[in-house]
Coordinates of C-alpha atoms in Angstrom, one line a residue:
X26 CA -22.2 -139.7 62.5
X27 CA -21.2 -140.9 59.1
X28 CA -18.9 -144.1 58.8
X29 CA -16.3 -144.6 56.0
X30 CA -15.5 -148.6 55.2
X31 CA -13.2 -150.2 57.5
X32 CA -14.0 -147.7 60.4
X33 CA -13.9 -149.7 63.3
X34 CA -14.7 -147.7 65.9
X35 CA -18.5 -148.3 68.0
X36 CA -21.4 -146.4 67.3
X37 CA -24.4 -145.5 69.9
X38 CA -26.2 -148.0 67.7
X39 CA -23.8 -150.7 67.6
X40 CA -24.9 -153.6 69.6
X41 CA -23.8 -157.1 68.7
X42 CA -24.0 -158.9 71.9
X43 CA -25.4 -162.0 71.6
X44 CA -28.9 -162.0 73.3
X45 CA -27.9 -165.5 75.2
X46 CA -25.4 -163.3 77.2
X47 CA -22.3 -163.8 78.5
X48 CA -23.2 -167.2 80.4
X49 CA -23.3 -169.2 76.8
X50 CA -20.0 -167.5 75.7
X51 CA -18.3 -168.7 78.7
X52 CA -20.2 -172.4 78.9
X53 CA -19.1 -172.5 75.2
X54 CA -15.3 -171.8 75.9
X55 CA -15.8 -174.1 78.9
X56 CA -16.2 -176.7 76.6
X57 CA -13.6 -176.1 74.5
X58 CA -10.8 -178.9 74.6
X59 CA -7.6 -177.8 76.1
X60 CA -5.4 -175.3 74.0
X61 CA -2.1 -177.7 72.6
X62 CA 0.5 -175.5 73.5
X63 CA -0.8 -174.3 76.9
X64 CA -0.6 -177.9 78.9
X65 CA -0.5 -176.1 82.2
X66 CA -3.5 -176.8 84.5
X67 CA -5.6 -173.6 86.7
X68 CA -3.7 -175.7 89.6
X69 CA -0.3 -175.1 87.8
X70 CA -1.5 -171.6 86.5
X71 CA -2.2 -170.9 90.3
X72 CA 0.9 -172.4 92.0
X73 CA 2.9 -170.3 89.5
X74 CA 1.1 -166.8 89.9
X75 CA 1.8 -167.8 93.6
X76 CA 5.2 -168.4 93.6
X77 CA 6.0 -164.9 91.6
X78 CA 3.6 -162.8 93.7
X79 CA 5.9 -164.4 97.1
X80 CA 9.1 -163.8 95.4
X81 CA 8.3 -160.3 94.1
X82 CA 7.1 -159.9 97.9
X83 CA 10.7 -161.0 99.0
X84 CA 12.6 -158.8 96.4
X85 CA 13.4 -161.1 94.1
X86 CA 13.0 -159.8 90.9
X87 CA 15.6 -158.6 87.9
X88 CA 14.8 -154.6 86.8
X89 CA 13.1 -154.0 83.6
X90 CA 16.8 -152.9 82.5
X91 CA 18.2 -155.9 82.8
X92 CA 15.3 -158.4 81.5
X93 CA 15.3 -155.5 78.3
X94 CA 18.9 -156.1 78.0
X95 CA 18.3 -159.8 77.7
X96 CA 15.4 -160.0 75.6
X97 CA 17.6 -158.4 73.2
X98 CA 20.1 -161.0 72.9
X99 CA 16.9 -163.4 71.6
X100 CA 17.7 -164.1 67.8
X101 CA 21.0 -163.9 67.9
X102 CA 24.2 -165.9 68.1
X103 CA 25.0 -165.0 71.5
X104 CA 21.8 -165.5 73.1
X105 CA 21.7 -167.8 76.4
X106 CA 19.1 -168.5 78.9
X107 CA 18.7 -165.9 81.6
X108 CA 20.2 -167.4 84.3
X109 CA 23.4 -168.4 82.1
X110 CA 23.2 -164.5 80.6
X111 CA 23.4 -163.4 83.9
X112 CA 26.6 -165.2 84.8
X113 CA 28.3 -164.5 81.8
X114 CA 27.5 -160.7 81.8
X115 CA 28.9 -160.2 85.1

């Protein structure tokens, strides 16, 4: 199979796996320090992925519709947080 430049898709050949495996990538990325603009902890992560898997459980959730409808007030003048869209678009 010939390849033209900037063809990215995998070949049979292609193989470019470090030999260490996947236990030195993740022991690397382990230590990493924290990312600054993620300060949430797994505990937090956790607790948070919790609380949204209960409430989708309960039925409390917004339809794609509405959250769309929102998400395209973001840029502009009248944008408000959801909550406070909600109430306003009545």
């Amino acid at each position: 199979m010939e390849r033209e430049i900037g063809d990215v898709r995998p070949s049979a050949t292609d193989d470019h796996r470090d030999p260490a495996g996947d236990d030195a990538l993740s022991a690397w990325l382990e230590s990493l320090p924290p990312c600054p603009g993620l300060p949430y902890t797994d505990e937090q992560i956790a607790a948070a992925d919790a609380e949204a898997e209960a409430d989708l459980a309960a039925g409390r959730f917004y339809p794609n519709s509405v959250v769309a409808e929102w998400l395209g007030t973001w840029g502009r003048p009248d944008y408000k947080p959801f909550q406070e869209w909600l109430k306003s678009s009545g």
